[in-house]
Short mmCIF file of C-alpha atoms and ligand atoms in Angstrom, two decimals:
data_model
loop_
_atom_site.label_atom_id
_atom_site.label_comp_id
_atom_site.label_asym_id
_atom_site.label_seq_id
_atom_site.Cartn_x
_atom_site.Cartn_y
_atom_site.Cartn_z
CA MET U 1 -8.44 -12.27 -46.40
CA TRP U 2 -11.41 -12.26 -44.12
CA ARG U 3 -9.16 -14.24 -41.52
CA PHE U 4 -6.17 -11.65 -42.04
CA ILE U 5 -8.42 -8.55 -41.40
CA VAL U 6 -10.13 -10.07 -38.45
CA SER U 7 -6.77 -11.28 -36.93
CA LEU U 8 -5.17 -7.98 -37.71
CA PHE U 9 -8.11 -6.41 -35.53
CA PHE U 10 -7.42 -8.84 -33.00
CA PHE U 11 -3.89 -7.77 -32.41
CA ALA U 12 -4.45 -4.13 -32.96
CA GLY U 13 -7.42 -4.34 -30.34
CA ALA U 14 -5.35 -6.50 -27.92
CA SER U 15 -2.26 -4.48 -27.80
CA ALA U 16 -4.38 -1.28 -27.09
CA ILE U 17 -6.16 -3.03 -24.23
CA VAL U 18 -2.99 -4.27 -22.80
CA ASP U 19 -1.45 -0.86 -22.87
CA LYS U 20 -4.45 0.46 -20.79
CA LEU U 21 -4.44 -2.38 -18.50
CA ASP U 22 -0.59 -1.94 -17.88
CA LYS U 23 -1.35 1.80 -17.30
CA ASN U 24 -3.24 0.75 -14.39
CA LEU U 25 -0.15 -0.20 -11.83
CA ALA U 26 -2.94 -2.20 -9.38
CA PHE U 27 -2.78 -4.82 -11.97
CA ARG U 28 1.06 -5.03 -10.55
CA SER U 29 -0.24 -5.73 -7.23
CA PRO U 30 1.83 -6.90 -6.03
CA PHE U 31 3.31 -9.84 -8.01
CA PHE U 32 3.82 -8.66 -11.47
CA ASP U 33 5.57 -11.29 -13.45
CA GLU U 34 5.37 -13.93 -10.93
CA PRO U 35 3.18 -16.31 -12.98
CA GLN U 36 1.53 -17.85 -9.82
CA PHE U 37 0.46 -14.53 -8.47
CA ALA U 38 0.35 -12.19 -11.25
CA HIS U 39 -2.50 -10.63 -12.99
CA ASP U 40 -1.71 -11.52 -16.54
CA THR U 41 -2.60 -8.32 -18.47
CA ALA U 42 -2.42 -10.39 -21.83
CA ALA U 43 -4.86 -12.88 -20.54
CA ILE U 44 -7.21 -10.29 -19.50
CA SER U 45 -6.98 -8.44 -22.79
CA ARG U 46 -7.51 -11.91 -24.73
CA ARG U 47 -10.80 -12.08 -22.43
CA ASN U 48 -11.67 -8.50 -23.80
CA THR U 49 -10.99 -9.74 -27.52
CA GLN U 50 -14.26 -10.78 -28.34
CA PRO U 51 -16.08 -7.37 -27.52
CA ALA U 52 -13.12 -5.67 -28.92
CA ARG U 53 -14.11 -7.65 -32.23
CA ARG U 54 -17.72 -6.73 -32.14
CA ASP U 55 -16.62 -3.17 -32.33
CA THR U 56 -14.58 -3.55 -35.24
CA VAL U 57 -16.86 -5.81 -37.25
CA ASP U 58 -19.98 -4.44 -39.07
CA ALA U 59 -22.73 -6.33 -37.31
CA ALA U 60 -25.35 -5.45 -39.60
CA GLN U 61 -24.90 -8.78 -41.78
CA PHE U 62 -25.54 -10.84 -38.57
CA LYS U 63 -29.16 -11.51 -38.25
CA ASP U 64 -30.38 -13.77 -35.50
CA GLU U 65 -33.22 -14.50 -33.67
CA PRO U 66 -33.24 -12.90 -30.46
CA TYR U 67 -32.88 -15.47 -27.76
CA PRO U 68 -32.06 -14.70 -23.81
CA GLY U 69 -28.30 -13.74 -23.49
CA PHE U 70 -26.33 -11.14 -21.73
CA PHE U 71 -26.82 -8.57 -24.51
CA THR U 72 -30.13 -10.38 -25.85
CA SER U 73 -27.76 -11.66 -28.58
CA ASP U 74 -27.89 -8.03 -30.17
CA PHE U 75 -24.48 -7.75 -31.45
CA SER U 76 -24.87 -4.14 -32.10
CA ASN U 77 -25.47 -3.78 -28.43
CA ALA U 78 -22.40 -5.31 -27.30
CA ILE U 79 -19.65 -3.46 -25.79
CA SER U 80 -15.74 -3.61 -25.36
CA ILE U 81 -15.61 -0.96 -22.42
CA TRP U 82 -18.49 -0.18 -19.95
CA SER U 83 -20.37 2.62 -21.16
CA SER U 84 -23.41 2.88 -18.30
CA GLY U 85 -21.51 5.03 -15.72
CA VAL U 86 -19.11 4.26 -13.05
CA ASN U 87 -19.32 5.30 -9.33
CA PHE U 88 -16.20 6.71 -8.04
CA THR U 89 -16.94 5.17 -4.51
CA HIS U 90 -14.06 6.14 -2.29
CA SER U 91 -12.96 9.52 -3.74
CA VAL U 92 -9.36 10.00 -4.96
CA ALA U 93 -5.75 9.48 -3.24
CA SER U 94 -2.21 10.27 -4.18
CA GLY U 95 0.94 9.17 -2.81
CA ASP U 96 4.63 8.34 -3.03
CA PRO U 97 5.60 11.95 -4.22
CA PHE U 98 9.01 12.03 -6.21
CA ASP U 99 10.21 15.35 -7.70
CA THR U 100 8.53 14.93 -11.12
CA SER U 101 6.15 12.09 -10.68
CA ILE U 102 3.17 10.81 -8.27
CA ILE U 103 0.78 7.80 -7.86
CA LEU U 104 -2.80 8.93 -8.31
CA TRP U 105 -5.43 6.65 -7.12
CA THR U 106 -9.38 6.16 -7.35
CA ARG U 107 -11.79 3.26 -7.52
CA ALA U 108 -14.56 3.14 -10.51
CA GLU U 109 -17.31 0.86 -9.77
CA PRO U 110 -19.36 -0.02 -12.84
CA LEU U 111 -23.00 1.34 -12.43
CA PRO U 112 -25.68 -0.95 -13.62
CA THR U 113 -27.26 -0.33 -16.80
CA SER U 114 -31.14 0.92 -16.74
CA SER U 115 -32.22 -2.93 -16.88
CA GLY U 116 -29.81 -3.67 -13.88
CA GLN U 117 -27.00 -5.25 -15.81
CA LEU U 118 -23.63 -5.01 -14.54
CA PRO U 119 -20.54 -5.96 -16.93
CA ASP U 120 -19.74 -9.62 -17.26
CA GLN U 121 -15.79 -10.03 -16.48
CA SER U 122 -14.77 -9.62 -19.82
CA VAL U 123 -15.66 -5.82 -19.97
CA PRO U 124 -13.16 -3.38 -18.46
CA VAL U 125 -14.29 0.04 -17.14
CA CYS U 126 -12.27 2.86 -18.62
CA VAL U 127 -11.45 5.95 -16.71
CA SER U 128 -9.25 8.78 -17.75
CA PHE U 129 -7.02 11.01 -15.38
CA LYS U 130 -5.61 14.73 -15.69
CA ILE U 131 -3.32 16.63 -13.47
CA GLY U 132 -2.44 20.13 -13.59
CA THR U 133 -1.66 23.09 -11.38
CA THR U 134 -5.13 24.77 -11.63
CA GLN U 135 -8.09 23.45 -9.99
CA ASP U 136 -10.26 23.54 -13.09
CA LEU U 137 -7.64 21.46 -14.60
CA GLY U 138 -7.87 23.62 -17.69
CA SER U 139 -4.28 22.86 -19.17
CA PRO U 140 -3.16 19.67 -17.66
CA VAL U 141 0.33 18.75 -17.62
CA ASP U 142 -0.23 14.87 -17.74
CA SER U 143 -3.20 12.85 -18.62
CA GLY U 144 -4.21 9.39 -19.73
CA GLU U 145 -6.59 6.71 -19.88
CA ALA U 146 -6.32 3.22 -17.89
CA PHE U 147 -8.56 0.14 -17.41
CA THR U 148 -9.88 -1.48 -14.46
CA THR U 149 -11.68 -4.63 -13.89
CA TYR U 150 -13.17 -6.77 -11.03
CA ASP U 151 -9.68 -8.67 -10.91
CA ILE U 152 -8.57 -5.67 -8.99
CA ASP U 153 -11.59 -4.49 -7.26
CA PHE U 154 -12.06 -1.86 -9.53
CA THR U 155 -9.07 0.18 -8.08
CA VAL U 156 -7.08 2.44 -10.32
CA LYS U 157 -3.50 3.48 -9.74
CA VAL U 158 -1.57 5.45 -12.16
CA GLU U 159 1.74 7.09 -12.05
CA ALA U 160 1.34 10.94 -13.44
CA THR U 161 5.16 12.03 -14.85
CA GLY U 162 6.63 14.85 -16.53
CA LEU U 163 5.75 17.19 -13.58
CA LYS U 164 7.51 20.00 -11.90
CA PRO U 165 9.37 19.46 -8.54
CA ASP U 166 8.18 21.10 -5.46
CA THR U 167 4.84 21.87 -6.92
CA LYS U 168 1.24 21.80 -5.62
CA TYR U 169 -0.97 19.77 -8.24
CA PHE U 170 -4.74 18.93 -8.86
CA PHE U 171 -5.95 15.88 -10.33
CA GLN U 172 -9.39 14.14 -11.12
CA PHE U 173 -10.41 10.98 -12.80
CA VAL U 174 -13.40 11.06 -15.31
CA ASP U 175 -15.50 8.14 -16.94
CA CYS U 176 -13.92 7.74 -20.56
CA THR U 177 -17.35 7.13 -21.98
CA ASN U 178 -19.09 9.98 -20.31
CA PRO U 179 -17.31 13.23 -19.48
CA THR U 180 -19.93 14.15 -16.98
CA ILE U 181 -19.30 11.25 -14.50
CA ALA U 182 -16.06 12.57 -12.69
CA SER U 183 -14.53 11.86 -9.32
CA PRO U 184 -13.72 14.83 -6.73
CA VAL U 185 -10.63 16.91 -7.56
CA GLY U 186 -7.86 15.85 -5.36
CA MET U 187 -4.77 17.76 -3.95
CA THR U 188 -1.39 16.72 -4.15
CA ARG U 189 2.27 17.99 -4.53
CA THR U 190 5.73 16.92 -5.87
CA VAL U 191 8.82 16.93 -3.75
CA ALA U 192 12.01 19.10 -4.28
CA SER U 193 14.51 17.56 -6.60
CA ILE U 194 17.45 15.73 -5.11
CA ASN U 195 20.18 19.05 -5.26
CA THR U 196 17.64 21.68 -4.19
CA PRO U 197 19.58 23.12 -1.39
CA ALA U 198 17.83 22.68 2.03
CA GLU U 199 16.61 26.15 2.76
CA GLN U 200 15.13 26.32 -0.65
CA VAL U 201 12.96 22.99 -0.20
CA ASN U 202 9.32 23.71 -0.16
CA GLY U 203 9.87 27.20 -1.51
CA GLY U 204 11.76 27.81 1.60
CA LYS U 205 9.09 27.23 4.10
CA PRO U 206 9.40 24.22 6.89
CA LEU U 207 8.32 20.87 5.24
CA THR U 208 5.48 19.42 7.42
CA LEU U 209 4.77 15.84 7.74
CA ALA U 210 1.77 14.52 9.51
CA VAL U 211 2.36 11.30 11.16
CA PHE U 212 -0.11 8.49 11.87
CA SER U 213 -0.18 4.83 13.12
CA CYS U 214 -2.48 2.37 14.73
CA SER U 215 -6.09 3.77 13.25
CA GLN U 216 -8.82 1.39 14.17
CA PHE U 217 -12.30 2.32 12.65
CA GLN U 218 -14.18 -0.10 15.12
CA ALA U 219 -12.43 1.54 18.00
CA GLY U 220 -13.53 5.15 17.25
CA TRP U 221 -13.39 8.30 15.23
CA PHE U 222 -10.86 9.18 12.58
CA ASN U 223 -11.02 13.04 13.64
CA ALA U 224 -7.23 13.27 13.79
CA TYR U 225 -7.16 12.44 10.02
CA GLY U 226 -9.71 15.28 9.60
CA PHE U 227 -7.75 17.96 11.78
CA ALA U 228 -4.78 17.35 9.87
CA ALA U 229 -6.42 17.61 6.67
CA HIS U 230 -8.46 20.64 7.47
CA ASN U 231 -6.69 22.53 10.10
CA THR U 232 -3.02 21.94 9.36
CA THR U 233 -0.82 22.65 6.52
CA ALA U 234 0.94 19.11 6.42
CA ASP U 235 2.59 18.70 3.13
CA ILE U 236 2.80 14.96 3.42
CA PHE U 237 0.99 12.38 5.61
CA VAL U 238 2.98 9.38 6.57
CA HIS U 239 1.40 6.44 7.84
CA LEU U 240 3.54 4.17 10.05
CA GLY U 241 1.33 1.23 9.94
CA ASP U 242 -1.84 -0.53 11.43
CA TYR U 243 -3.88 1.51 8.97
CA ILE U 244 -6.31 -1.25 9.33
CA TYR U 245 -6.92 -3.77 12.06
CA GLU U 246 -7.74 -7.14 10.87
CA THR U 247 -9.63 -8.10 14.13
CA PRO U 248 -13.44 -7.94 14.79
CA GLY U 249 -13.18 -5.48 17.43
CA ASN U 250 -16.52 -3.83 19.10
CA GLY U 251 -17.77 -1.10 16.73
CA ALA U 252 -21.40 -1.93 16.55
CA HIS U 253 -22.39 0.63 19.37
CA ILE U 254 -20.82 3.51 17.48
CA GLY U 255 -22.13 2.42 14.14
CA ARG U 256 -18.71 0.95 13.13
CA ALA U 257 -19.29 -2.84 13.07
CA VAL U 258 -16.80 -4.81 10.80
CA LEU U 259 -16.91 -8.32 9.80
CA GLY U 260 -17.17 -10.62 12.67
CA ARG U 261 -14.31 -12.65 12.21
CA GLU U 262 -10.54 -12.18 11.55
CA LEU U 263 -9.98 -11.37 7.92
CA ALA U 264 -8.33 -14.03 5.85
CA THR U 265 -9.32 -13.78 2.11
CA ILE U 266 -8.55 -11.18 -0.61
CA HIS U 267 -12.29 -10.18 -0.32
CA ASP U 268 -12.24 -9.61 3.28
CA TYR U 269 -9.20 -7.20 3.29
CA ARG U 270 -10.57 -5.39 0.37
CA GLN U 271 -13.86 -5.12 1.91
CA ARG U 272 -12.19 -3.71 5.22
CA LEU U 273 -10.07 -1.45 3.45
CA GLY U 274 -12.91 0.05 1.56
CA GLN U 275 -15.13 0.31 4.76
CA TYR U 276 -12.27 2.25 6.40
CA ARG U 277 -12.33 4.56 3.36
CA THR U 278 -15.80 5.44 3.86
CA ASP U 279 -14.65 7.55 6.86
CA PRO U 280 -15.13 11.21 5.57
CA ASP U 281 -11.98 12.26 7.48
CA LEU U 282 -9.82 9.45 6.13
CA GLN U 283 -11.21 10.08 2.56
CA PHE U 284 -10.69 14.00 2.95
CA ALA U 285 -7.16 13.47 4.33
CA HIS U 286 -6.23 11.22 1.35
CA GLN U 287 -8.08 13.71 -1.26
CA SER U 288 -5.78 16.57 0.38
CA ALA U 289 -2.22 15.40 0.17
CA PRO U 290 0.13 12.70 -0.74
CA TRP U 291 0.42 9.83 1.55
CA ILE U 292 3.81 7.72 2.37
CA THR U 293 2.60 4.72 3.96
CA VAL U 294 4.05 1.15 5.18
CA TRP U 295 2.23 -1.73 6.48
CA VAL U 296 2.42 -3.35 9.95
CA CYS U 297 1.40 -6.37 11.90
CA HIS U 298 -2.40 -5.61 11.50
CA ILE U 299 -2.40 -5.51 7.61
CA ILE U 300 -2.07 -9.18 7.90
CA ALA U 301 -2.63 -10.26 11.79
CA ASN U 302 -1.32 -9.52 14.90
CA ASN U 303 2.34 -9.84 15.59
CA GLY U 304 3.45 -10.87 12.14
CA TRP U 305 6.89 -12.24 11.32
CA LYS U 306 8.10 -14.01 8.27
CA ALA U 307 6.51 -17.11 8.66
CA GLY U 308 3.52 -16.54 10.97
CA THR U 309 1.61 -14.20 13.22
CA SER U 310 0.03 -14.77 16.63
CA ASP U 311 -3.07 -15.79 15.17
CA SER U 312 -1.92 -18.28 12.45
CA ASN U 313 1.34 -19.83 11.34
CA ASP U 314 2.83 -22.02 8.76
CA SER U 315 6.16 -22.65 11.19
CA THR U 316 6.41 -26.07 12.51
CA ALA U 317 4.00 -28.51 10.89
CA GLY U 318 3.99 -26.73 7.48
CA CYS U 319 0.96 -24.90 7.12
CA THR U 320 -0.87 -24.57 10.66
CA PHE U 321 -4.37 -23.64 10.41
CA SER U 322 -5.41 -20.75 12.40
CA PRO U 323 -8.78 -20.10 14.10
CA SER U 324 -9.85 -18.12 11.38
CA GLY U 325 -9.35 -21.18 9.07
CA ALA U 326 -6.86 -19.52 6.83
CA CYS U 327 -3.00 -20.34 6.36
CA PHE U 328 -0.64 -17.69 7.05
CA THR U 329 0.61 -17.58 3.64
CA ASP U 330 -2.76 -17.37 2.03
CA ARG U 331 -3.79 -14.55 4.42
CA LYS U 332 -0.28 -12.92 3.90
CA LEU U 333 -0.61 -13.03 -0.02
CA ALA U 334 -4.35 -11.57 0.55
CA GLY U 335 -3.46 -8.87 2.64
CA VAL U 336 -0.54 -7.73 0.79
CA ARG U 337 -2.25 -7.80 -2.58
CA ALA U 338 -5.23 -5.87 -1.29
CA TYR U 339 -2.79 -3.27 0.17
CA HIS U 340 -1.14 -2.78 -2.95
CA GLU U 341 -4.53 -2.33 -4.85
CA TRP U 342 -6.02 0.12 -2.16
CA MET U 343 -2.87 2.17 -1.23
CA PRO U 344 -1.30 4.99 -3.43
CA ILE U 345 2.08 3.20 -2.87
CA ARG U 346 4.88 2.56 -5.42
CA GLN U 347 5.83 -1.08 -6.16
CA VAL U 348 9.62 -0.56 -5.87
CA ASP U 349 10.82 -3.97 -7.14
CA ALA U 350 8.62 -6.15 -9.13
CA GLY U 351 10.85 -9.09 -8.67
CA ASP U 352 10.94 -8.68 -4.85
CA GLN U 353 7.23 -9.57 -3.94
CA LEU U 354 7.17 -7.91 -0.51
CA ARG U 355 9.57 -5.13 -0.90
CA ILE U 356 8.00 -1.95 0.13
CA TRP U 357 10.97 -0.41 1.91
CA ARG U 358 12.07 2.59 -0.03
CA ASN U 359 13.67 6.10 0.06
CA PHE U 360 12.38 9.53 -0.66
CA GLN U 361 15.22 12.13 -1.35
CA ILE U 362 13.62 15.48 -0.48
CA GLY U 363 16.44 17.97 -1.70
CA LYS U 364 19.19 18.29 0.31
CA LEU U 365 16.65 18.82 3.40
CA VAL U 366 15.99 15.19 4.44
CA ASP U 367 16.14 11.54 3.20
CA LEU U 368 13.00 9.88 4.56
CA SER U 369 13.68 6.19 4.49
CA MET U 370 10.47 3.87 5.03
CA LEU U 371 11.22 0.46 6.35
CA ASP U 372 9.62 -3.07 6.86
CA THR U 373 10.25 -3.93 10.18
CA ARG U 374 7.28 -6.52 10.31
CA ASN U 375 6.43 -8.79 6.88
CA TYR U 376 9.71 -8.55 4.80
CA ASN U 377 11.93 -11.22 6.45
CA ARG U 378 11.54 -10.96 9.98
CA ASP U 379 12.75 -13.67 12.30
CA LEU U 380 10.59 -15.31 14.99
CA THR U 381 8.69 -12.68 17.26
CA ASP U 382 6.81 -12.71 20.30
CA LEU U 383 3.66 -14.59 19.49
CA GLY U 384 2.17 -15.29 23.18
CA TYR U 385 2.88 -18.99 23.53
CA ASN U 386 6.64 -18.42 23.18
CA HIS U 387 7.09 -15.84 25.66
CA ALA U 388 8.56 -17.38 28.72
CA ARG U 389 7.40 -14.94 31.44
CA LYS U 390 3.76 -15.04 30.34
CA HIS U 391 3.44 -18.78 30.22
CA PRO U 392 6.28 -19.97 32.20
CA SER U 393 5.05 -23.42 32.36
CA SER U 394 3.94 -23.62 28.61
CA SER U 395 5.80 -25.41 25.65
CA PRO U 396 9.12 -26.54 25.08
CA CYS U 397 9.40 -24.41 22.15
CA VAL U 398 12.08 -21.61 21.80
CA VAL U 399 11.25 -18.90 23.99
CA VAL U 400 11.57 -15.43 22.26
CA VAL U 401 13.06 -13.61 25.43
CA SER U 402 16.15 -15.78 25.30
CA LEU U 403 16.94 -14.83 21.63
CA ALA U 404 16.60 -10.89 22.02
CA ASP U 405 20.63 -10.59 22.21
CA GLU U 406 21.17 -13.33 19.59
CA SER U 407 23.68 -11.74 17.12
CA ARG U 408 22.45 -13.48 14.02
CA ARG U 409 18.79 -12.48 14.70
CA SER U 410 17.29 -9.85 12.23
CA LEU U 411 14.18 -7.84 12.06
CA MET U 412 14.66 -6.45 8.76
CA GLY U 413 16.20 -9.31 6.74
CA ALA U 414 19.81 -9.10 5.51
CA ASN U 415 18.86 -7.46 2.14
CA GLN U 416 17.02 -4.67 3.75
CA GLU U 417 19.65 -4.18 6.51
CA LYS U 418 22.43 -3.37 3.88
CA TRP U 419 20.04 -1.22 1.93
CA LEU U 420 19.43 0.71 4.93
CA MET U 421 23.32 1.16 5.63
CA ASP U 422 24.04 2.02 2.01
CA THR U 423 20.97 4.60 2.08
CA LEU U 424 22.21 6.14 5.01
CA ASP U 425 25.76 6.54 3.54
CA GLN U 426 24.50 8.01 0.52
CA SER U 427 22.40 10.38 2.36
CA LYS U 428 25.36 11.79 4.43
CA SER U 429 27.40 11.97 1.07
CA ARG U 430 25.07 13.74 -0.63
CA GLY U 431 24.87 16.39 2.05
CA ALA U 432 21.30 15.72 3.25
CA VAL U 433 20.71 17.56 6.36
CA TRP U 434 18.41 15.31 7.92
CA ARG U 435 17.71 11.52 7.91
CA VAL U 436 14.29 10.29 8.86
CA LEU U 437 13.38 6.34 8.86
CA GLY U 438 9.69 5.89 9.00
CA GLN U 439 9.23 2.45 10.67
CA GLN U 440 6.43 0.18 12.27
CA ILE U 441 7.86 -0.59 15.78
CA VAL U 442 9.30 1.06 18.85
CA PHE U 443 13.12 1.58 18.43
CA THR U 444 14.16 2.69 21.66
CA GLN U 445 14.58 0.70 24.74
CA LEU U 446 11.74 0.79 26.67
CA ILE U 447 10.68 -0.81 29.93
CA GLN U 448 6.95 -0.37 30.70
CA GLU U 449 5.99 -1.06 34.17
CA GLY U 450 8.68 -3.86 34.24
CA SER U 451 7.89 -5.60 31.16
CA ILE U 452 9.83 -5.27 27.94
CA ASP U 453 8.01 -5.78 24.45
CA PHE U 454 9.97 -8.20 22.65
CA ASP U 455 7.86 -7.69 19.58
CA ALA U 456 9.49 -4.30 19.40
CA TRP U 457 13.43 -3.58 18.45
CA ASP U 458 13.99 -4.66 22.42
CA GLY U 459 13.75 -8.08 21.00
CA TYR U 460 16.06 -7.96 18.13
CA ARG U 461 18.80 -5.73 19.94
CA GLU U 462 21.74 -6.97 17.98
CA ASN U 463 19.88 -5.54 14.63
CA ARG U 464 19.44 -2.27 16.46
CA ASN U 465 23.05 -2.11 17.74
CA ARG U 466 24.16 -2.83 14.07
CA ILE U 467 22.29 0.21 13.05
CA LEU U 468 23.76 2.44 15.96
CA ASP U 469 27.02 1.48 15.38
CA HIS U 470 26.94 2.28 11.52
CA LEU U 471 25.57 5.51 12.63
CA TYR U 472 28.49 6.11 15.12
CA ASN U 473 31.24 4.68 13.19
CA ASN U 474 30.32 6.82 10.14
CA LYS U 475 29.54 9.89 12.03
CA ILE U 476 26.08 10.01 10.39
CA ASP U 477 24.32 12.64 12.49
CA ASN U 478 20.68 14.43 12.57
CA THR U 479 19.01 10.75 12.16
CA ILE U 480 15.39 10.59 13.56
CA VAL U 481 13.63 7.21 14.08
CA LEU U 482 9.66 7.37 13.72
CA SER U 483 7.68 4.42 15.28
CA GLY U 484 4.35 3.34 15.13
CA ASP U 485 2.23 0.30 17.26
CA SER U 486 2.94 1.86 20.71
CA HIS U 487 -0.58 3.95 20.99
CA ALA U 488 1.18 6.75 22.83
CA ASN U 489 3.67 9.35 22.46
CA TRP U 490 7.15 8.67 23.45
CA VAL U 491 10.30 11.18 22.45
CA SER U 492 13.94 9.30 23.39
CA ASP U 493 17.45 10.17 22.90
CA LEU U 494 18.76 7.09 21.08
CA ALA U 495 21.79 5.82 22.52
CA ARG U 496 24.09 2.76 21.90
CA LYS U 497 24.42 0.38 24.92
CA TYR U 498 28.15 -1.05 24.66
CA THR U 499 27.81 -3.90 27.12
CA ARG U 500 25.75 -6.68 26.06
CA SER U 501 25.95 -8.47 29.16
CA ASN U 502 23.51 -5.81 30.79
CA THR U 503 21.23 -5.16 28.25
CA ARG U 504 18.94 -8.06 29.10
CA ASP U 505 16.85 -5.87 31.35
C1 LIG O 1 -21.76 5.36 -5.08
O1 LIG O 1 -20.53 4.88 -3.82
C2 LIG O 1 -21.18 5.52 -2.96
C3 LIG O 1 -20.16 4.70 -1.59
O2 LIG O 1 -20.21 3.33 -1.89
C4 LIG O 1 -22.73 4.93 -2.38
O3 LIG O 1 -23.10 5.54 -1.27
C5 LIG O 1 -23.49 5.56 -3.54
O4 LIG O 1 -24.82 5.11 -3.21
C6 LIG O 1 -23.09 5.10 -4.91
N1 LIG O 1 -24.04 5.68 -5.95
C7 LIG O 1 -24.59 4.80 -6.66
C8 LIG O 1 -25.36 5.69 -7.85
O5 LIG O 1 -24.67 3.78 -6.73
C1 LIG O 2 -10.83 22.86 11.46
O1 LIG O 2 -11.64 23.07 9.97
C2 LIG O 2 -12.81 22.97 10.04
C3 LIG O 2 -13.29 23.02 8.44
O2 LIG O 2 -12.62 24.11 7.96
C4 LIG O 2 -13.60 23.94 11.02
O3 LIG O 2 -15.13 23.95 10.70
C5 LIG O 2 -13.18 23.72 12.52
O4 LIG O 2 -13.73 24.79 12.91
C6 LIG O 2 -11.52 23.71 12.18
N1 LIG O 2 -11.17 23.25 13.88
C7 LIG O 2 -10.24 24.07 14.26
C8 LIG O 2 -10.11 23.44 15.70
O5 LIG O 2 -9.60 24.81 14.01
C1 LIG O 3 1.60 -22.34 15.87
O1 LIG O 3 2.71 -22.99 16.02
C2 LIG O 3 2.88 -23.22 17.34
C3 LIG O 3 3.99 -24.28 17.40
O2 LIG O 3 3.72 -25.27 16.89
C4 LIG O 3 1.47 -23.69 18.32
O3 LIG O 3 2.15 -23.98 19.47
C5 LIG O 3 0.64 -22.33 18.17
O4 LIG O 3 -0.60 -22.85 18.57
C6 LIG O 3 0.37 -22.37 16.42
N1 LIG O 3 -0.60 -21.01 16.71
C7 LIG O 3 -1.76 -21.22 15.97
C8 LIG O 3 -2.37 -19.83 15.99
O5 LIG O 3 -1.87 -22.04 15.10
#
């Protein structure tokens, strides 16, 4: 009988714990259901079972001589969730707005007890969230509780659902065990439903996107984020990549020094993302509006492609170690995982580990299609040593310049390319007025001081031509391509060049 009762508690406790762990989407970051990489929330909850049992068993009958232990062996002291307070160290953020749901983000670091103890790994932190249309959050539209643990750097990512389309919302996280410990109140919004007529989207007002790329903490100030958040009425913040830089840089003279080597481990990437988010302008920008983001090369390392970067590669001799000492694959998984933990981004396909390409249908006004032109399935890029002109006498390896017109060459990978064509078709057939592609690298042909960037679409011309052909052949108009990476403002009319032989330069 005793066994029966205990195991009943065990299962009741464990499933409640798993639910609250699963509520936190950061545990899916980014390899949910991939046994070798996933956070196994059932295993994490079993780790938590012992404290949960302590909560449900009367401890009075267990008398013991005190001996030194984590809870000084006093079971009545033992806990199943951390109750000494949390620190919302990086304010709040929101992102990937749909018409009735949105991702809410925070980070809840446990505060030490008065005697300086921090939780051991079996003890999760519990936060609750509320979202509503008034700043005091008096009558929330959605609310709930989620756990976080050290496994995911104490990040919290929940999907708020049941929201009204095209509506402004306020949201906040609170420590489950102490309602006086609360995060700042964030502001966010949903987008119009798919069939809302274009002229009624955003209540009939223009929909404004604030667009960013290439934000390097160690190189200067983030006043552009601050200006967009404080001084414009931008509805959605779009980031086209290079949200962080993995390089050391020279930030010390402006008080923005970063780790003195290239990022390589999961800890490195988490620390760098966290350091960027200490910037008050960036923090306020995340707190003020929903973001829609994609990563680019510098989330992992410079000039990435599917099997390497210019700093590390796994290409020819299996895992070639880089100066950072880390394998490309390890770096990539670490960078990707930390990105999913720290960014308010949806994981669109749990079975496709690297997929972040996704579409936002904002009424009949616009389809915003976010692409991954960097890490998904990209063929060899310009890595420096393989660029013929820079190093004419170097290496017998394939020179990337000679590949630029290769017809089978792909920047996006076949799956993503097909998805983009289908998305453009659907956008036209559903009668959306505009199509905006949010992507990382310069799309137009660009010759700067006689040189071509073979790491941009200019190095993958047939892939570019296939997209332009698709637009021409299917008479899909009003398409705008946003690009990051270039550190400059360019505006071009995009045109298909028909003669392959003279596309070389
Ligand atoms: C909470 O986190 C912030 C940001 O890391 C830090 O400045 C502050 O000292 C922390 N507060 C406590 C009580 O630890
Ligand atoms: C931007 O907003 C801030 C905060 O409200 C204000 O102090 C500042 O003067 C504004 N700057 C401009 C250029 O309008
Ligand atoms: C990557 O591989 C190429 C070809 O083997 C080699 O020349 C290059 O030095 C490698 N790069 C790094 C950073 O290991």
